Coordinates of C-alpha atoms in Angstrom, one line a residue:
Chain A
M246 CA -10.4 -16.3 -10.2
S247 CA -8.7 -18.3 -12.7
P248 CA -4.9 -17.5 -11.2
P249 CA -4.3 -17.3 -15.3
P250 CA -4.2 -13.8 -16.1
P251 CA -6.9 -13.2 -19.2
P252 CA -6.4 -10.6 -22.0
V253 CA -8.3 -7.7 -21.4
P254 CA -11.7 -6.7 -23.2
G255 CA -11.4 -3.7 -23.9
A256 CA -7.7 -2.6 -23.7
A257 CA -6.9 -2.3 -27.1
P258 CA -3.7 -4.1 -28.0
A259 CA -1.0 -2.6 -25.1
A260 CA 0.3 -6.1 -25.4
E261 CA 4.1 -4.5 -25.4
A262 CA 3.5 -1.3 -24.2
P263 CA 1.8 -0.6 -21.3
S264 CA 1.6 2.7 -21.2
A265 CA -1.4 2.1 -23.9
Y266 CA -3.4 2.4 -20.7
A267 CA -4.8 5.1 -19.6
V268 CA -6.7 6.4 -16.3
P269 CA -10.3 6.5 -16.8
Q270 CA -12.0 9.5 -16.6
D271 CA -14.7 11.0 -15.4
V272 CA -16.0 7.9 -13.5
R273 CA -19.0 9.4 -11.6
L274 CA -18.4 8.9 -7.3
W275 CA -21.4 6.6 -7.3
D276 CA -20.4 3.7 -9.2
I277 CA -17.2 4.2 -7.6
F278 CA -18.9 3.6 -4.8
V279 CA -21.4 0.5 -5.7
T280 CA -18.7 -1.4 -7.1
F281 CA -16.5 -1.6 -3.3
L282 CA -19.6 -2.3 -1.8
F283 CA -20.5 -4.7 -4.9
I284 CA -17.1 -6.5 -3.6
G285 CA -16.9 -5.8 0.2
A286 CA -20.4 -8.0 -0.3
V287 CA -19.6 -10.7 -1.9
S288 CA -15.6 -11.5 -1.1
F289 CA -16.0 -14.0 1.8
G290 CA -12.9 -15.6 3.5
G291 CA -9.6 -14.2 2.2
G292 CA -10.4 -14.6 -1.4
V293 CA -10.6 -10.3 -1.6
V294 CA -8.2 -9.9 -4.0
A295 CA -10.0 -12.2 -6.5
Y296 CA -13.3 -10.3 -6.2
L297 CA -11.1 -7.3 -7.0
R298 CA -9.3 -8.5 -10.0
A299 CA -12.9 -9.3 -11.2
S300 CA -14.4 -6.4 -11.0
L301 CA -12.2 -3.4 -11.6
V302 CA -10.4 -5.1 -14.3
L303 CA -12.5 -7.7 -16.3
K304 CA -16.3 -6.4 -15.4
R305 CA -15.1 -2.2 -15.4
G306 CA -12.2 -2.4 -16.9
W307 CA -10.8 1.1 -14.7
L308 CA -7.1 -1.5 -14.6
D309 CA -6.1 -3.0 -16.6
E310 CA -3.7 -6.3 -15.7
E311 CA 0.0 -5.0 -15.1
H312 CA -1.6 -1.4 -12.9
F313 CA -4.1 -4.0 -11.1
L314 CA -0.6 -5.7 -9.9
S315 CA 1.3 -2.8 -9.7
A316 CA -1.5 -1.8 -7.4
L317 CA -2.0 -4.5 -5.7
E318 CA 2.1 -4.7 -5.1
I319 CA 2.0 -1.3 -3.9
A320 CA -1.2 -2.7 -0.9
Q321 CA 0.8 -5.4 -0.5
A322 CA 3.6 -3.2 0.5
L323 CA 2.1 -1.0 2.5
P324 CA 0.9 -1.8 6.4
G325 CA -2.6 -2.5 6.1
L326 CA -5.2 -5.0 4.5
N327 CA -5.0 -5.8 0.5
A328 CA -8.2 -5.1 0.3
T329 CA -8.4 -1.8 2.4
N330 CA -5.3 -0.1 0.6
M331 CA -7.3 -1.6 -3.3
S332 CA -10.1 0.6 -2.5
I333 CA -7.7 3.8 -0.9
I334 CA -5.5 3.3 -3.6
V335 CA -7.5 2.9 -7.1
G336 CA -10.1 5.3 -5.3
D337 CA -7.0 7.7 -5.6
R338 CA -6.4 7.1 -9.1
L339 CA -9.5 7.9 -10.7
R340 CA -11.4 10.0 -8.1
G341 CA -8.3 12.3 -6.1
V342 CA -9.5 11.4 -2.1
A343 CA -12.6 11.2 -2.3
G344 CA -12.7 8.9 -4.3
S345 CA -10.8 6.9 -2.1
I346 CA -13.5 7.8 0.7
V347 CA -16.1 6.3 -1.4
A348 CA -14.6 4.1 -2.5
F349 CA -12.8 2.7 1.4
T350 CA -16.7 2.9 2.5
G351 CA -18.2 1.0 0.1
M352 CA -16.0 -1.7 0.5
T353 CA -16.1 -2.1 4.3
L354 CA -19.4 -1.8 5.6
P355 CA -21.4 -5.1 4.9
G356 CA -18.6 -6.2 6.0
G357 CA -18.1 -4.3 8.7
S358 CA -22.0 -4.0 9.5
M359 CA -22.7 -7.6 10.0
V360 CA -19.8 -8.1 11.5
L361 CA -21.1 -6.2 14.6
A362 CA -24.1 -7.9 14.2
L363 CA -22.2 -11.4 14.6
G364 CA -20.2 -10.2 17.3
V365 CA -23.7 -8.9 18.8
A366 CA -25.5 -12.0 19.0
Y367 CA -21.8 -14.4 20.0
A368 CA -21.7 -12.2 23.1
A369 CA -25.0 -13.8 23.7
N370 CA -24.5 -17.1 22.8
A371 CA -20.5 -18.0 23.4
H372 CA -21.1 -21.2 24.7
N373 CA -23.3 -22.7 22.6
P374 CA -22.3 -26.1 21.1
Y375 CA -23.2 -25.6 18.1
V376 CA -21.8 -22.0 17.9
N377 CA -18.5 -23.3 18.7
A378 CA -18.4 -26.9 16.5
A379 CA -19.6 -24.6 13.2
L380 CA -16.7 -22.0 14.0
V381 CA -14.5 -24.3 14.0
G382 CA -15.2 -26.1 10.4
V383 CA -15.3 -22.9 9.5
G384 CA -11.9 -21.8 11.1
A385 CA -10.6 -24.6 8.8
A386 CA -12.0 -23.8 5.6
A387 CA -10.9 -20.4 5.9
V388 CA -6.7 -22.5 6.2
G389 CA -7.8 -24.7 2.7
M390 CA -9.1 -21.0 1.7
L391 CA -5.9 -18.8 2.5
S392 CA -3.5 -21.4 1.1
A393 CA -5.5 -21.2 -2.3
V394 CA -4.9 -18.3 -2.4
T395 CA -1.1 -18.1 -1.7
L396 CA -1.2 -20.7 -4.1
Q397 CA -2.7 -18.7 -7.2
I398 CA -1.2 -15.4 -6.7
G399 CA 2.5 -17.1 -5.5
H400 CA 2.1 -19.8 -8.5
K401 CA 4.2 -17.2 -11.4
Q402 CA 7.7 -17.1 -8.8
L403 CA 7.4 -20.5 -7.7
G404 CA 9.4 -21.4 -11.1
Q405 CA 12.7 -18.7 -10.3
M406 CA 15.1 -20.6 -7.5
L407 CA 15.7 -16.6 -6.4
N408 CA 12.2 -15.6 -5.9
V409 CA 11.8 -19.3 -4.2
A410 CA 14.0 -18.1 -1.9
I411 CA 12.7 -14.7 -0.8
I412 CA 10.0 -16.8 -0.2
A413 CA 11.5 -19.8 1.8
A414 CA 13.4 -17.4 4.1
T415 CA 10.4 -15.2 4.9
V416 CA 7.9 -17.4 5.3
L417 CA 11.1 -19.7 8.2
M418 CA 11.9 -16.1 9.8
V419 CA 7.9 -15.2 10.3
S420 CA 6.9 -18.6 10.9
F421 CA 9.6 -21.0 12.3
L422 CA 12.1 -18.0 13.7
H423 CA 8.8 -15.6 14.8
I424 CA 11.7 -13.1 14.2
S425 CA 9.1 -9.7 14.9
L426 CA 8.6 -8.7 11.0
V427 CA 8.9 -5.0 11.7
W428 CA 12.4 -7.2 11.2
V429 CA 11.9 -9.5 8.9
L430 CA 10.9 -6.4 6.6
L431 CA 13.7 -4.3 7.3
T432 CA 16.0 -7.2 7.0
V433 CA 14.5 -9.2 4.0
G434 CA 12.9 -6.2 2.1
P435 CA 15.8 -4.3 0.6
V436 CA 17.9 -7.8 0.3
A437 CA 15.3 -8.4 -2.0
V438 CA 14.8 -5.1 -3.7
F439 CA 19.4 -5.4 -4.0
L440 CA 18.9 -8.1 -5.5
F441 CA 16.4 -7.6 -7.9
R442 CA 18.7 -4.3 -8.3
P443 CA 18.3 -2.1 -12.5
R444 CA 20.7 -4.2 -14.4
K445 CA 23.0 -2.7 -17.3
G446 CA 21.6 -3.2 -20.8
D447 CA 18.3 -4.3 -19.1
S448 CA 15.9 -1.7 -20.3
G449 CA 13.8 -3.3 -17.8
E450 CA 11.8 -5.0 -21.3
G451 CA 11.4 -8.7 -21.6
E452 CA 12.4 -9.9 -17.8
G453 CA 8.4 -9.8 -17.0
E454 CA 7.6 -13.5 -18.1
A455 CA 11.0 -14.8 -15.7
S456 CA 8.8 -18.1 -14.8
Chain B
M279 CA -6.9 4.5 31.5
N280 CA -9.4 4.7 29.3
E281 CA -10.0 1.7 27.5
N282 CA -11.1 2.8 24.6
L283 CA -7.7 5.4 24.6
S284 CA -6.1 1.5 25.4
V285 CA -8.5 -0.1 22.5
L286 CA -7.4 2.8 20.0
G287 CA -3.6 2.8 20.7
V288 CA -2.8 -1.0 20.2
F289 CA -5.3 -1.1 17.0
S290 CA -3.4 1.8 15.5
L291 CA -0.5 -0.3 16.4
L292 CA -1.6 -3.2 14.6
S293 CA -2.1 -1.1 11.8
I294 CA 1.6 0.3 11.4
L295 CA 2.4 -3.8 11.6
A296 CA -0.1 -5.4 9.2
V297 CA 2.1 -5.3 6.4
G298 CA 1.6 -8.2 4.0
G299 CA -1.8 -7.7 4.8
G300 CA -4.1 -9.2 7.9
A301 CA -2.5 -13.0 8.1
A302 CA 0.6 -11.2 8.6
V303 CA -0.3 -9.7 11.2
L304 CA -2.6 -12.4 13.0
P305 CA -0.3 -13.5 15.5
E306 CA 0.5 -10.3 17.2
T307 CA -3.0 -9.4 16.9
K308 CA -3.5 -12.3 20.0
A309 CA -0.5 -11.4 21.5
L310 CA -1.4 -8.0 21.8
V311 CA -5.1 -8.9 22.6
V312 CA -5.4 -11.8 24.8
G313 CA -1.4 -11.7 25.7
T314 CA -0.9 -8.1 27.3
H315 CA -4.4 -6.9 27.2
H316 CA -6.3 -10.1 28.3
W317 CA -8.9 -8.9 26.9
L318 CA -10.5 -12.0 25.2
T319 CA -9.8 -15.8 26.0
D320 CA -7.6 -17.8 23.9
D321 CA -11.2 -19.5 22.5
Q322 CA -13.1 -16.3 22.4
F323 CA -10.2 -15.1 20.0
R324 CA -10.6 -18.1 17.8
D325 CA -14.3 -17.6 17.4
I326 CA -14.0 -13.8 17.0
Y327 CA -12.1 -14.7 13.8
G328 CA -14.3 -17.3 12.6
L329 CA -17.1 -14.7 12.8
G330 CA -14.2 -12.7 11.0
Q331 CA -15.0 -15.2 7.9
V332 CA -18.2 -15.7 8.0
V333 CA -18.8 -12.2 7.1
P334 CA -17.9 -10.5 3.6
G335 CA -15.4 -8.2 3.2
P336 CA -11.9 -8.2 4.8
N337 CA -11.7 -10.9 7.7
M338 CA -10.1 -8.5 9.7
L339 CA -12.4 -6.3 10.1
M340 CA -13.1 -8.7 12.9
V341 CA -11.2 -6.2 15.3
I342 CA -14.7 -4.5 15.0
V343 CA -15.6 -7.7 17.3
I344 CA -13.1 -7.1 19.7
G345 CA -14.0 -3.3 20.7
Y346 CA -16.9 -4.1 21.1
H347 CA -16.2 -6.7 23.9
V348 CA -14.0 -4.1 25.5
T349 CA -15.7 -1.6 25.5
G350 CA -19.0 -1.8 23.7
F351 CA -20.0 0.2 20.8
L352 CA -17.4 2.5 21.2
G353 CA -14.7 0.3 21.5
A354 CA -16.1 -1.4 18.3
L355 CA -15.5 2.7 17.1
M356 CA -12.1 2.8 17.9
A357 CA -11.1 -0.6 16.7
F358 CA -12.0 -0.1 12.8
V359 CA -10.6 3.7 12.8
G360 CA -7.8 2.8 15.1
F361 CA -6.9 -0.5 12.6
F362 CA -7.9 1.3 9.0
L363 CA -6.9 5.4 9.3
P364 CA -2.8 4.4 9.9
A365 CA -3.2 2.1 7.5
G366 CA -5.0 3.3 5.5
A367 CA -3.6 6.8 4.9
I368 CA -0.5 5.6 5.0
S369 CA -1.3 3.6 1.5
W370 CA -3.4 6.4 0.1
A371 CA 0.1 9.0 0.6
A372 CA 2.6 6.7 -0.9
S373 CA 0.4 5.7 -4.1
R374 CA 1.0 8.8 -4.6
V375 CA 4.1 9.1 -3.8
W376 CA 4.6 5.8 -6.1
D377 CA 3.5 7.4 -9.4
H378 CA 6.4 10.1 -9.2
F379 CA 9.2 7.7 -9.6
E380 CA 7.0 6.4 -12.9
G381 CA 10.2 5.1 -15.0
S382 CA 12.7 4.6 -13.3
P383 CA 13.9 1.2 -13.0
W384 CA 14.8 1.1 -9.1
R385 CA 10.3 1.4 -9.3
R386 CA 10.6 -2.3 -10.9
S387 CA 13.4 -3.2 -8.7
L388 CA 10.7 -2.8 -6.0
Q389 CA 8.1 -4.2 -7.4
Q390 CA 10.3 -7.1 -8.1
G391 CA 11.5 -7.6 -4.6
L392 CA 8.7 -7.0 -2.5
A393 CA 6.6 -9.7 -4.3
P394 CA 7.9 -13.1 -3.0
L395 CA 8.0 -11.0 0.1
V396 CA 4.7 -10.5 -0.1
V397 CA 3.9 -14.2 -0.9
G398 CA 6.2 -15.7 1.9
L399 CA 4.1 -13.2 4.4
M400 CA 0.8 -15.1 2.7
A401 CA 2.0 -18.5 3.8
S402 CA 3.6 -17.7 7.2
G403 CA 0.0 -15.6 8.2
T404 CA -1.5 -19.1 6.7
I405 CA 0.5 -21.8 8.4
S406 CA -0.6 -19.2 11.6
I407 CA -4.2 -19.6 11.4
A408 CA -3.7 -23.6 10.2
R409 CA -1.4 -23.7 14.2
T410 CA -4.8 -22.3 15.8
A411 CA -7.7 -23.9 13.2
I412 CA -6.2 -26.9 12.4
D413 CA -6.8 -29.9 15.1
G414 CA -7.6 -32.8 13.9
R415 CA -8.5 -35.4 11.4
L416 CA -12.0 -33.7 10.7
T417 CA -10.7 -29.9 10.6
I418 CA -7.4 -31.2 7.7
I419 CA -9.6 -32.8 5.6
I420 CA -12.2 -30.1 5.1
A421 CA -9.3 -27.1 4.7
F422 CA -8.0 -29.6 2.0
A423 CA -11.4 -30.2 0.8
V424 CA -11.5 -26.7 0.2
F425 CA -8.3 -26.1 -1.0
A426 CA -8.8 -28.3 -4.1
G427 CA -11.9 -26.2 -4.5
V428 CA -10.9 -23.2 -4.7
Y429 CA -7.7 -24.1 -7.0
C430 CA -9.1 -26.3 -8.7
V431 CA -12.6 -26.0 -9.4
K432 CA -12.9 -22.3 -10.6
K433 CA -15.6 -21.7 -11.2
I434 CA -16.9 -22.0 -7.4
N435 CA -17.9 -19.3 -4.8
P436 CA -15.7 -19.7 -2.2
A437 CA -18.2 -17.9 0.2
L438 CA -20.5 -21.2 0.5
L439 CA -16.7 -23.7 0.7
V440 CA -16.8 -21.4 3.8
L441 CA -19.9 -22.3 4.6
G442 CA -19.7 -25.6 3.8
G443 CA -16.8 -26.0 6.1
G444 CA -19.7 -24.5 9.3
L445 CA -21.6 -27.0 8.1
V446 CA -19.5 -29.6 8.0
G447 CA -18.2 -28.8 11.6
L448 CA -22.4 -28.4 12.5
A449 CA -22.5 -31.8 11.9
L450 CA -20.0 -33.9 12.6
L451 CA -18.6 -32.1 16.2
S452 CA -21.5 -30.8 17.6
G453 CA -22.2 -33.3 19.7
T454 CA -17.9 -33.6 20.7
G455 CA -17.8 -30.3 22.7
A456 CA -15.4 -29.0 20.0
G457 CA -14.0 -26.0 20.6
M458 CA -16.0 -25.5 23.9
P459 CA -13.9 -24.0 26.7
P460 CA -12.5 -26.6 29.0
N461 CA -15.0 -26.8 32.1

């Protein structure tokens, strides 16, 4: 839940040697299923990333902090939801295709069955004023939750002007100019990657603490 | 045309467009479901989004309920498969390809360049939800209280805050007709 990444227990003193981390071997499919079922059952209101980190990095030690963020960036950059993409990517890293399938199933089973049950009940109570008032409160709470999660994830980037400029350009295009997502991704994406292109004399070390 | 196939097609398209997560694709979802296809009214869409918030897991699981509203349980299945299968397959394939670029300096550039883009999309998703969910003093207060709770009090369970928001709405808004259809 906390924004600053805590040290990873059991990941050895590998602060400046990320390659010291290795994907765990022989993780059982059942353990993958149960872990993602738990995340799928307790992660509420869009804060899935925090639960993923708590379970996968801190509790299970299946990923170290760097590999977690790497998987998260793939999950966020590609189409699909962060939570389900993460389940597919992490499941695949641990146990291949079967790992992906059980992780995805675990992640979506609790919420999917509950929302369907609620949806069936809602269809019968759509004009109940108590239901509607509660849903207005839930929607407002969701806005606060999403703001906090966005700030937690973007926190370390706000210290660097280039990052702030890319964030601002994205928000301007999507939220205020209402430019289609496809065009935003096809323009801002390549420009941002080019701005962070590899430089001569930069061996890839040390820029992780840019903020 | 077969409505089940329409549901499958619409949510497959949304699946591929959902770069940056569910919050970023919410406006397109609403445009297609409410505007283009008239499967739901504005009010129903807002309510179903609310249902997605009170269950655990990704809140875009609410697409299941949208499909259910169109053609029943088969529609629910079509929406689920459509929304998760294409993006899931792309993610699976891309993460494997990604591994082949281990050590490439461009891989790091890609990560560094996309990270702020994703934060921007998350912020835009928050704004798009706020535009429908924030409509008065009480909803502003609820949003700020939950924000403070999640951001400042590290140990608090976000589920309790969201349910708390629902209870506050229930207690203070149920006499006002908030969220009800205009008639």
